[in-house]
């Protein structure tokens, strides 16, 4: 990584010279809020943060700069739903061969791939053995490259539910880390996750596609249990993400006060209205289905899961369209690990195909997710005071959203990760 030291005059008339860590020259700088481009801009970066943005012509002298003058420059992207320690080639019974330390090492590989793809901040919604928290800390310590991570630790779930491990017969007594039943046991689980470093809480409010013996339409946890999780998490200053496909589980989770619904597949119009009324984000992994149906069998997904997906995928995309048209708050959540990490950007074109404008899909992955993460002050736009998390693509994404699959420049916290 090259560090540039340069002397610039911020105003042509000014006489004071400033030393900067680095300066980017951006040919087309996208304001993700308005969808307009400012041409030929400078971005000044100091101590990992953006300290000034303006017209290149106003920058008097510059010994050296990062030349993105022929590129389309955007804020670093955010994904609200990934599992960095999971592997897209390891599903179904194959998962039983992966120890927690092995998963952590998989996470190191996937963190780099995610950052390579232009995703500079992610929420990791569930990992065994707190491997996601170790990964977050290792990245923050500079030991390995990766995005900023808000980590959930183990997902909370009912006995035998989507967030449990249901693959083995009873005599093995297999149980996932986050399984508990009853409000007080769940409050204790929330406290435990907090104790070991979780930034937020994830729980399973319905069955799922990739778990054994669960019904995607069936609610998991009673209202009282969900309420206990949400209250306890909010007391501790943590947001709550609920995995929910079925309509009843979605509506119960919204009523319990969650901050986002993950998947949202069978959401009804009433559910969309409730989400809007409470400001709940819908995070819908609309890319996933194609990958599951084409590659899932090879990766070990159960026949039962493939059958569930044949129903869920199509309905989820139709629900996505309804939610977009109704003006619901939409997050960009991809559930990477189901599909290969690093392909996160493939989801933009799917979001556009299913009802968003290109700008809306980019807003979902920037300002909307920043709001959902509670990080609007830090990330999501290219503005003074925010982290210098900046990406570039070679073509106008508002004209060709597919270009979001191939991000050509990535800076995180002022450090060039990919050039
Ligand atoms: N982790 C989710 C589950 O197992 C993946 C759902 C993927 N399918 C979809 N259509 N988005 O339920």
Short mmCIF file of C-alpha atoms and ligand atoms in Angstrom, two decimals:
data_model
loop_
_atom_site.label_atom_id
_atom_site.label_comp_id
_atom_site.label_asym_id
_atom_site.label_seq_id
_atom_site.Cartn_x
_atom_site.Cartn_y
_atom_site.Cartn_z
CA UNK A 1 0.00 0.00 0.00
CA UNK A 2 1.48 3.29 -0.99
CA UNK A 3 1.02 6.27 1.25
CA UNK A 4 1.13 9.58 -0.48
CA UNK A 5 2.39 12.68 1.19
CA UNK A 6 1.43 15.81 -0.61
CA UNK A 7 1.09 19.46 -0.11
CA UNK A 8 -2.03 21.12 -1.35
CA UNK A 9 -3.67 24.47 -1.24
CA UNK A 10 -7.32 23.92 -0.63
CA UNK A 11 -8.37 27.20 -2.19
CA UNK A 12 -6.53 28.80 -5.04
CA UNK A 13 -6.43 32.04 -3.11
CA UNK A 14 -5.33 30.49 0.18
CA UNK A 15 -1.75 30.77 1.20
CA UNK A 16 -1.60 28.01 3.82
CA UNK A 17 -0.28 24.67 2.68
CA UNK A 18 -1.58 21.43 4.24
CA UNK A 19 0.01 18.02 4.36
CA UNK A 20 -2.43 15.23 3.61
CA UNK A 21 -2.17 11.45 3.89
CA UNK A 22 -3.68 11.06 0.44
CA UNK A 23 -5.89 12.65 -2.16
CA UNK A 24 -8.17 10.92 -4.63
CA UNK A 25 -9.05 12.50 -7.96
CA UNK A 26 -12.55 11.23 -8.80
CA UNK A 27 -13.80 11.60 -12.36
CA UNK A 28 -17.44 10.94 -11.49
CA UNK A 29 -18.36 11.06 -7.81
CA UNK A 30 -21.81 9.65 -7.05
CA UNK A 31 -23.92 11.36 -4.41
CA UNK A 32 -25.87 8.26 -3.36
CA UNK A 33 -28.56 10.36 -1.71
CA UNK A 34 -29.58 12.35 -4.80
CA UNK A 35 -28.27 10.07 -7.53
CA UNK A 36 -26.32 12.89 -9.14
CA UNK A 37 -22.69 12.89 -10.21
CA UNK A 38 -20.18 15.61 -9.48
CA UNK A 39 -17.39 15.55 -12.05
CA UNK A 40 -13.66 15.89 -11.44
CA UNK A 41 -13.62 16.02 -7.65
CA UNK A 42 -10.93 15.69 -5.02
CA UNK A 43 -11.31 13.68 -1.82
CA UNK A 44 -8.79 14.45 0.91
CA UNK A 45 -8.05 11.65 3.41
CA UNK A 46 -6.32 12.02 6.75
CA UNK A 47 -6.00 9.42 9.50
CA UNK A 48 -8.33 7.09 7.66
CA UNK A 49 -11.13 9.65 7.45
CA UNK A 50 -12.41 11.95 4.73
CA UNK A 51 -11.49 15.51 5.64
CA UNK A 52 -12.53 17.44 2.53
CA UNK A 53 -14.31 16.98 -0.80
CA UNK A 54 -14.50 19.51 -3.61
CA UNK A 55 -13.80 20.53 -7.19
CA UNK A 56 -10.41 19.46 -8.47
CA UNK A 57 -9.86 22.89 -9.99
CA UNK A 58 -9.90 24.37 -6.48
CA UNK A 59 -7.00 22.18 -5.36
CA UNK A 60 -3.89 24.20 -6.11
CA UNK A 61 -0.89 21.94 -5.93
CA UNK A 62 -0.66 18.23 -5.56
CA UNK A 63 2.58 16.30 -5.80
CA UNK A 64 0.83 13.03 -6.17
CA UNK A 65 -2.68 11.67 -6.05
CA UNK A 66 -4.72 8.51 -6.53
CA UNK A 67 -5.99 8.84 -10.04
CA UNK A 68 -9.61 7.71 -10.44
CA UNK A 69 -10.29 10.42 -13.01
CA UNK A 70 -11.80 7.97 -15.52
CA UNK A 71 -13.83 6.09 -12.90
CA UNK A 72 -17.19 6.14 -11.17
CA UNK A 73 -16.53 6.60 -7.47
CA UNK A 74 -18.93 5.43 -4.75
CA UNK A 75 -18.89 4.95 -1.00
CA UNK A 76 -17.78 1.52 0.20
CA UNK A 77 -20.66 -0.96 0.15
CA UNK A 78 -22.44 -2.55 3.11
CA UNK A 79 -24.02 -6.02 3.26
CA UNK A 80 -26.50 -6.51 6.09
CA UNK A 81 -26.43 -10.32 6.04
CA UNK A 82 -23.35 -12.49 5.61
CA UNK A 83 -21.84 -15.54 7.30
CA UNK A 84 -18.12 -15.10 6.73
CA UNK A 85 -17.20 -18.32 8.51
CA UNK A 86 -19.49 -20.37 6.26
CA UNK A 87 -18.46 -22.00 2.99
CA UNK A 88 -20.71 -22.17 -0.09
CA UNK A 89 -19.27 -25.59 -0.96
CA UNK A 90 -20.04 -27.00 2.47
CA UNK A 91 -23.74 -27.49 3.10
CA UNK A 92 -25.94 -30.20 4.63
CA UNK A 93 -24.05 -33.06 6.30
CA UNK A 94 -20.70 -31.75 5.03
CA UNK A 95 -21.02 -29.00 7.63
CA UNK A 96 -20.46 -31.54 10.39
CA UNK A 97 -16.87 -31.96 9.18
CA UNK A 98 -15.99 -28.34 9.95
CA UNK A 99 -14.63 -27.50 13.40
CA UNK A 100 -14.99 -23.98 14.78
CA UNK A 101 -11.24 -23.27 14.26
CA UNK A 102 -11.57 -24.47 10.64
CA UNK A 103 -14.59 -22.18 10.18
CA UNK A 104 -12.58 -19.27 11.55
CA UNK A 105 -9.88 -19.86 8.93
CA UNK A 106 -12.55 -20.03 6.23
CA UNK A 107 -13.66 -16.67 7.57
CA UNK A 108 -10.21 -15.18 6.98
CA UNK A 109 -10.38 -16.18 3.32
CA UNK A 110 -13.93 -14.88 2.93
CA UNK A 111 -13.25 -11.57 4.65
CA UNK A 112 -10.64 -10.76 2.02
CA UNK A 113 -12.95 -11.81 -0.82
CA UNK A 114 -15.71 -9.63 0.58
CA UNK A 115 -13.47 -6.58 0.78
CA UNK A 116 -12.14 -7.31 -2.73
CA UNK A 117 -15.74 -7.07 -3.93
CA UNK A 118 -16.07 -3.54 -2.55
CA UNK A 119 -17.98 -4.40 0.64
CA UNK A 120 -16.20 -2.45 3.35
CA UNK A 121 -18.74 -3.08 6.15
CA UNK A 122 -20.87 -6.14 6.85
CA UNK A 123 -23.16 -7.56 9.51
CA UNK A 124 -22.23 -11.16 10.25
CA UNK A 125 -25.52 -12.76 11.24
CA UNK A 126 -24.54 -15.92 13.01
CA UNK A 127 -21.41 -17.96 13.58
CA UNK A 128 -20.53 -20.90 15.82
CA UNK A 129 -18.10 -20.50 18.70
CA UNK A 130 -17.87 -16.70 18.38
CA UNK A 131 -15.60 -17.19 15.36
CA UNK A 132 -17.04 -14.04 13.78
CA UNK A 133 -16.02 -11.98 16.79
CA UNK A 134 -12.46 -13.32 16.64
CA UNK A 135 -12.42 -12.49 12.93
CA UNK A 136 -13.74 -8.97 13.54
CA UNK A 137 -11.08 -8.36 16.16
CA UNK A 138 -8.27 -9.77 14.00
CA UNK A 139 -9.31 -7.44 11.15
CA UNK A 140 -9.52 -4.46 13.52
CA UNK A 141 -6.05 -5.32 14.86
CA UNK A 142 -4.70 -5.31 11.30
CA UNK A 143 -3.74 -9.01 11.39
CA UNK A 144 -5.80 -9.95 8.32
CA UNK A 145 -7.62 -7.94 5.64
CA UNK A 146 -11.38 -7.69 5.68
CA UNK A 147 -14.39 -5.45 6.00
CA UNK A 148 -15.54 -3.74 9.18
CA UNK A 149 -17.71 -6.35 10.87
CA UNK A 150 -20.70 -6.00 13.14
CA UNK A 151 -20.88 -9.49 14.55
CA UNK A 152 -23.85 -11.33 16.07
CA UNK A 153 -22.04 -14.35 17.51
CA UNK A 154 -24.22 -17.47 17.69
CA UNK A 155 -27.79 -17.02 16.39
CA UNK A 156 -30.51 -17.64 18.96
CA UNK A 157 -33.09 -20.28 18.14
CA UNK A 158 -35.60 -22.78 19.53
CA UNK A 159 -34.74 -26.42 20.15
CA UNK A 160 -35.03 -28.12 16.78
CA UNK A 161 -35.50 -24.85 14.90
CA UNK A 162 -33.70 -23.32 11.94
CA UNK A 163 -30.90 -22.02 14.17
CA UNK A 164 -30.33 -25.40 15.85
CA UNK A 165 -28.27 -28.30 14.50
CA UNK A 166 -30.79 -31.00 13.60
CA UNK A 167 -28.63 -33.29 11.51
CA UNK A 168 -27.77 -35.98 14.06
CA UNK A 169 -29.92 -38.49 15.98
CA UNK A 170 -30.76 -37.91 19.64
CA UNK A 171 -27.91 -39.92 21.13
CA UNK A 172 -25.39 -37.36 19.84
CA UNK A 173 -27.13 -34.63 21.84
CA UNK A 174 -26.07 -32.08 19.20
CA UNK A 175 -27.24 -28.57 19.93
CA UNK A 176 -26.21 -25.25 18.39
CA UNK A 177 -24.62 -22.63 20.68
CA UNK A 178 -27.53 -20.19 20.62
CA UNK A 179 -30.39 -22.57 21.39
CA UNK A 180 -32.64 -21.74 24.34
CA UNK A 181 -36.32 -21.91 25.16
CA UNK A 182 -38.28 -19.51 27.35
CA UNK A 183 -37.94 -15.76 27.90
CA UNK A 184 -35.47 -15.84 30.78
CA UNK A 185 -33.22 -18.43 29.17
CA UNK A 186 -33.20 -16.21 26.09
CA UNK A 187 -32.39 -13.08 28.07
CA UNK A 188 -29.44 -15.03 29.46
CA UNK A 189 -28.35 -15.95 25.92
CA UNK A 190 -28.48 -12.31 24.85
CA UNK A 191 -26.34 -11.39 27.87
CA UNK A 192 -23.92 -14.20 27.06
CA UNK A 193 -23.50 -13.03 23.47
CA UNK A 194 -22.93 -9.50 24.72
CA UNK A 195 -20.38 -10.76 27.26
CA UNK A 196 -18.32 -12.42 24.53
CA UNK A 197 -18.35 -9.41 22.23
CA UNK A 198 -21.47 -9.45 20.05
CA UNK A 199 -22.46 -6.15 18.43
CA UNK A 200 -26.02 -7.25 17.67
CA UNK A 201 -28.39 -10.18 18.08
CA UNK A 202 -29.75 -12.52 15.43
CA UNK A 203 -32.56 -14.96 16.09
CA UNK A 204 -34.65 -17.34 14.01
CA UNK A 205 -38.35 -16.45 13.98
CA UNK A 206 -39.39 -19.14 11.49
CA UNK A 207 -38.09 -22.31 9.92
CA UNK A 208 -35.64 -22.08 7.03
CA UNK A 209 -34.64 -23.52 3.70
CA UNK A 210 -31.27 -24.99 4.60
CA UNK A 211 -32.10 -26.53 7.97
CA UNK A 212 -33.32 -30.11 8.41
CA UNK A 213 -36.91 -30.71 9.40
CA UNK A 214 -38.07 -27.10 9.65
CA UNK A 215 -41.03 -25.52 7.91
CA UNK A 216 -40.31 -22.11 6.33
CA UNK A 217 -43.91 -21.08 6.97
CA UNK A 218 -43.93 -21.96 10.67
CA UNK A 219 -43.21 -19.43 13.39
CA UNK A 220 -40.44 -20.28 15.85
CA UNK A 221 -40.42 -18.69 19.32
CA UNK A 222 -43.58 -17.37 20.93
CA UNK A 223 -44.23 -13.63 20.99
CA UNK A 224 -43.09 -13.57 24.65
CA UNK A 225 -39.77 -15.16 23.74
CA UNK A 226 -39.15 -12.75 20.85
CA UNK A 227 -40.07 -9.80 23.07
CA UNK A 228 -37.63 -10.95 25.74
CA UNK A 229 -34.81 -11.19 23.20
CA UNK A 230 -35.55 -7.77 21.72
CA UNK A 231 -35.99 -6.00 25.07
CA UNK A 232 -32.81 -7.46 26.50
CA UNK A 233 -30.80 -6.67 23.36
CA UNK A 234 -32.11 -3.12 23.17
CA UNK A 235 -31.33 -2.59 26.86
CA UNK A 236 -27.75 -3.52 26.04
CA UNK A 237 -27.70 -1.16 23.06
CA UNK A 238 -27.77 -3.94 20.48
CA UNK A 239 -29.94 -4.14 17.38
CA UNK A 240 -31.88 -7.28 16.54
CA UNK A 241 -32.14 -9.09 13.20
CA UNK A 242 -34.79 -11.79 12.81
CA UNK A 243 -34.56 -14.56 10.24
CA UNK A 244 -38.18 -14.94 9.05
CA UNK A 245 -39.71 -16.42 5.90
CA UNK A 246 -43.33 -17.12 6.97
CA UNK A 247 -45.91 -14.35 7.32
CA UNK A 248 -46.87 -15.09 10.94
CA UNK A 249 -43.28 -15.19 12.17
CA UNK A 250 -42.51 -11.95 10.30
CA UNK A 251 -45.48 -10.12 11.84
CA UNK A 252 -44.75 -11.44 15.34
CA UNK A 253 -41.10 -10.38 15.09
CA UNK A 254 -42.12 -6.89 13.91
CA UNK A 255 -44.55 -6.64 16.82
CA UNK A 256 -41.78 -7.72 19.20
CA UNK A 257 -39.71 -4.76 17.98
CA UNK A 258 -36.93 -6.20 15.79
CA UNK A 259 -34.82 -3.86 13.66
CA UNK A 260 -34.73 -5.97 10.51
CA UNK A 261 -36.46 -8.94 8.99
CA UNK A 262 -34.07 -11.22 7.12
CA UNK A 263 -35.41 -13.00 3.99
CA UNK A 264 -39.03 -11.73 4.43
CA UNK A 265 -40.12 -14.26 1.79
CA UNK A 266 -43.84 -14.64 2.49
CA UNK A 267 -44.45 -11.14 3.82
CA UNK A 268 -48.06 -10.01 3.30
CA UNK A 269 -49.18 -6.49 2.43
CA UNK A 270 -50.20 -6.15 6.08
CA UNK A 271 -46.69 -7.21 7.11
CA UNK A 272 -45.17 -4.61 4.77
CA UNK A 273 -47.44 -1.95 6.31
CA UNK A 274 -46.39 -2.98 9.82
CA UNK A 275 -42.71 -2.91 8.85
CA UNK A 276 -43.15 0.58 7.39
CA UNK A 277 -45.06 1.84 10.42
CA UNK A 278 -42.30 0.67 12.78
CA UNK A 279 -39.38 1.59 10.52
CA UNK A 280 -38.25 -2.03 10.26
CA UNK A 281 -35.84 -2.80 7.41
CA UNK A 282 -36.48 -5.70 5.04
CA UNK A 283 -33.31 -7.51 4.08
CA UNK A 284 -34.07 -9.83 1.17
CA UNK A 285 -31.47 -12.16 -0.35
CA UNK A 286 -32.92 -12.24 -3.85
CA UNK A 287 -29.72 -13.50 -5.54
CA UNK A 288 -29.50 -16.68 -3.48
CA UNK A 289 -32.17 -18.78 -5.13
CA UNK A 290 -30.40 -19.17 -8.48
CA UNK A 291 -27.23 -20.33 -6.77
CA UNK A 292 -29.04 -22.80 -4.51
CA UNK A 293 -30.97 -24.36 -7.35
CA UNK A 294 -27.97 -24.67 -9.68
CA UNK A 295 -25.13 -25.49 -7.25
CA UNK A 296 -26.80 -26.56 -4.02
CA UNK A 297 -26.94 -30.29 -4.66
CA UNK A 298 -23.18 -30.49 -5.37
CA UNK A 299 -22.52 -28.48 -2.19
CA UNK A 300 -24.40 -31.05 -0.11
CA UNK A 301 -27.73 -29.29 0.39
CA UNK A 302 -30.46 -31.70 1.46
CA UNK A 303 -33.13 -32.73 -1.03
CA UNK A 304 -35.62 -31.28 1.44
CA UNK A 305 -33.87 -27.89 1.21
CA UNK A 306 -33.90 -27.86 -2.57
CA UNK A 307 -37.62 -28.62 -2.51
CA UNK A 308 -38.25 -25.76 -0.11
CA UNK A 309 -36.18 -23.41 -2.27
CA UNK A 310 -38.24 -24.21 -5.36
CA UNK A 311 -41.18 -22.57 -3.57
CA UNK A 312 -39.45 -19.84 -1.55
CA UNK A 313 -37.21 -18.29 -4.20
CA UNK A 314 -39.94 -17.25 -6.59
CA UNK A 315 -42.30 -15.97 -3.91
CA UNK A 316 -39.53 -14.04 -2.19
CA UNK A 317 -38.76 -12.12 -5.38
CA UNK A 318 -42.41 -11.26 -5.88
CA UNK A 319 -42.57 -10.11 -2.26
CA UNK A 320 -39.47 -8.02 -2.84
CA UNK A 321 -41.21 -6.25 -5.70
CA UNK A 322 -44.31 -5.59 -3.58
CA UNK A 323 -42.20 -4.25 -0.73
CA UNK A 324 -40.25 -1.94 -3.05
CA UNK A 325 -43.44 -0.65 -4.67
CA UNK A 326 -44.99 -0.07 -1.25
CA UNK A 327 -42.01 2.05 -0.24
CA UNK A 328 -40.75 -0.21 2.56
CA UNK A 329 -37.30 0.44 4.00
CA UNK A 330 -35.03 -1.92 2.09
CA UNK A 331 -31.62 -3.19 3.19
CA UNK A 332 -29.04 -4.92 1.02
CA UNK A 333 -28.59 -8.36 2.58
CA UNK A 334 -27.26 -11.26 0.55
CA UNK A 335 -26.71 -14.21 2.94
CA UNK A 336 -23.23 -14.82 1.53
CA UNK A 337 -21.97 -18.31 2.48
CA UNK A 338 -25.06 -19.82 0.92
CA UNK A 339 -23.45 -18.59 -2.35
CA UNK A 340 -19.69 -17.81 -2.65
CA UNK A 341 -18.39 -14.81 -0.71
CA UNK A 342 -17.17 -12.10 -3.03
CA UNK A 343 -20.16 -12.44 -5.35
CA UNK A 344 -22.14 -10.08 -3.10
CA UNK A 345 -22.30 -7.50 -5.89
CA UNK A 346 -24.22 -9.92 -8.10
CA UNK A 347 -27.32 -9.12 -6.09
CA UNK A 348 -27.63 -5.52 -7.39
CA UNK A 349 -28.84 -6.61 -10.83
CA UNK A 350 -31.37 -8.97 -9.22
CA UNK A 351 -32.73 -6.15 -7.09
CA UNK A 352 -33.14 -4.06 -10.23
CA UNK A 353 -34.75 -6.92 -12.13
CA UNK A 354 -37.24 -7.27 -9.26
CA UNK A 355 -38.38 -3.68 -9.06
CA UNK A 356 -35.69 -1.28 -7.87
CA UNK A 357 -34.00 1.45 -9.85
CA UNK A 358 -30.21 1.06 -9.98
CA UNK A 359 -29.94 4.00 -7.58
CA UNK A 360 -32.34 2.38 -5.10
CA UNK A 361 -30.25 -0.80 -5.09
CA UNK A 362 -27.10 1.25 -4.41
CA UNK A 363 -28.90 3.21 -1.69
CA UNK A 364 -29.90 -0.09 -0.06
CA UNK A 365 -26.21 -1.05 0.13
CA UNK A 366 -25.04 2.36 1.36
CA UNK A 367 -27.26 4.86 3.19
CA UNK A 368 -30.04 2.40 4.06
CA UNK A 369 -27.69 -0.19 5.51
CA UNK A 370 -25.71 2.51 7.31
CA UNK A 371 -28.95 3.57 8.99
CA UNK A 372 -29.88 -0.03 9.84
CA UNK A 373 -26.41 -0.62 11.30
CA UNK A 374 -26.68 2.56 13.40
CA UNK A 375 -23.54 3.77 11.60
CA UNK A 376 -24.86 6.68 9.52
CA UNK A 377 -22.27 8.96 11.07
CA UNK A 378 -19.42 6.68 9.98
CA UNK A 379 -20.15 5.06 6.63
CA UNK A 380 -22.52 5.04 3.65
CA UNK A 381 -21.60 8.31 1.92
CA UNK A 382 -18.44 10.12 0.85
CA UNK A 383 -18.54 13.05 3.24
CA UNK A 384 -16.21 14.89 5.55
CA UNK A 385 -15.88 13.11 8.89
CA UNK A 386 -16.69 9.62 7.61
CA UNK A 387 -14.32 6.70 7.19
CA UNK A 388 -12.43 6.82 3.92
CA UNK A 389 -14.21 3.71 2.63
CA UNK A 390 -14.30 4.36 -1.09
CA UNK A 391 -14.74 2.18 -4.17
CA UNK A 392 -14.67 2.71 -7.92
CA UNK A 393 -16.14 0.98 -10.95
CA UNK A 394 -15.26 1.41 -14.63
CA UNK A 395 -18.73 2.22 -15.93
CA UNK A 396 -21.74 4.21 -14.75
CA UNK A 397 -23.63 1.82 -12.44
CA UNK A 398 -26.81 3.85 -12.90
CA UNK A 399 -26.64 2.90 -16.60
CA UNK A 400 -25.19 -0.58 -16.17
CA UNK A 401 -25.84 -2.05 -12.73
CA UNK A 402 -24.00 -5.27 -13.69
CA UNK A 403 -20.75 -3.33 -13.28
CA UNK A 404 -21.24 -3.65 -9.51
CA UNK A 405 -20.02 -7.25 -9.90
CA UNK A 406 -16.55 -6.02 -10.81
CA UNK A 407 -15.40 -3.29 -8.46
CA UNK A 408 -11.97 -2.14 -9.65
CA UNK A 409 -10.74 -0.02 -6.72
CA UNK A 410 -11.28 -0.49 -2.99
CA UNK A 411 -10.09 1.73 -0.16
CA UNK A 412 -10.95 1.01 3.47
CA UNK A 413 -10.10 3.50 6.18
CA UNK A 414 -7.71 5.32 3.84
CA UNK A 415 -5.75 2.19 2.94
CA UNK A 416 -5.86 1.01 -0.65
CA UNK A 417 -6.95 -2.60 -0.61
CA UNK A 418 -7.43 -3.10 -4.35
CA UNK A 419 -6.22 -0.97 -7.22
N1 LIG B 1 -30.33 -19.10 5.09
C1 LIG B 1 -31.59 -19.08 4.43
C2 LIG B 1 -32.42 -20.26 4.85
O1 LIG B 1 -31.88 -21.31 4.98
C3 LIG B 1 -31.39 -19.07 2.95
C4 LIG B 1 -32.61 -18.84 2.14
C5 LIG B 1 -32.23 -18.74 0.72
N2 LIG B 1 -33.33 -18.73 -0.18
C6 LIG B 1 -33.85 -17.64 -0.68
N3 LIG B 1 -34.79 -17.75 -1.55
N4 LIG B 1 -33.44 -16.47 -0.33
O2 LIG B 1 -33.58 -20.14 5.04
#
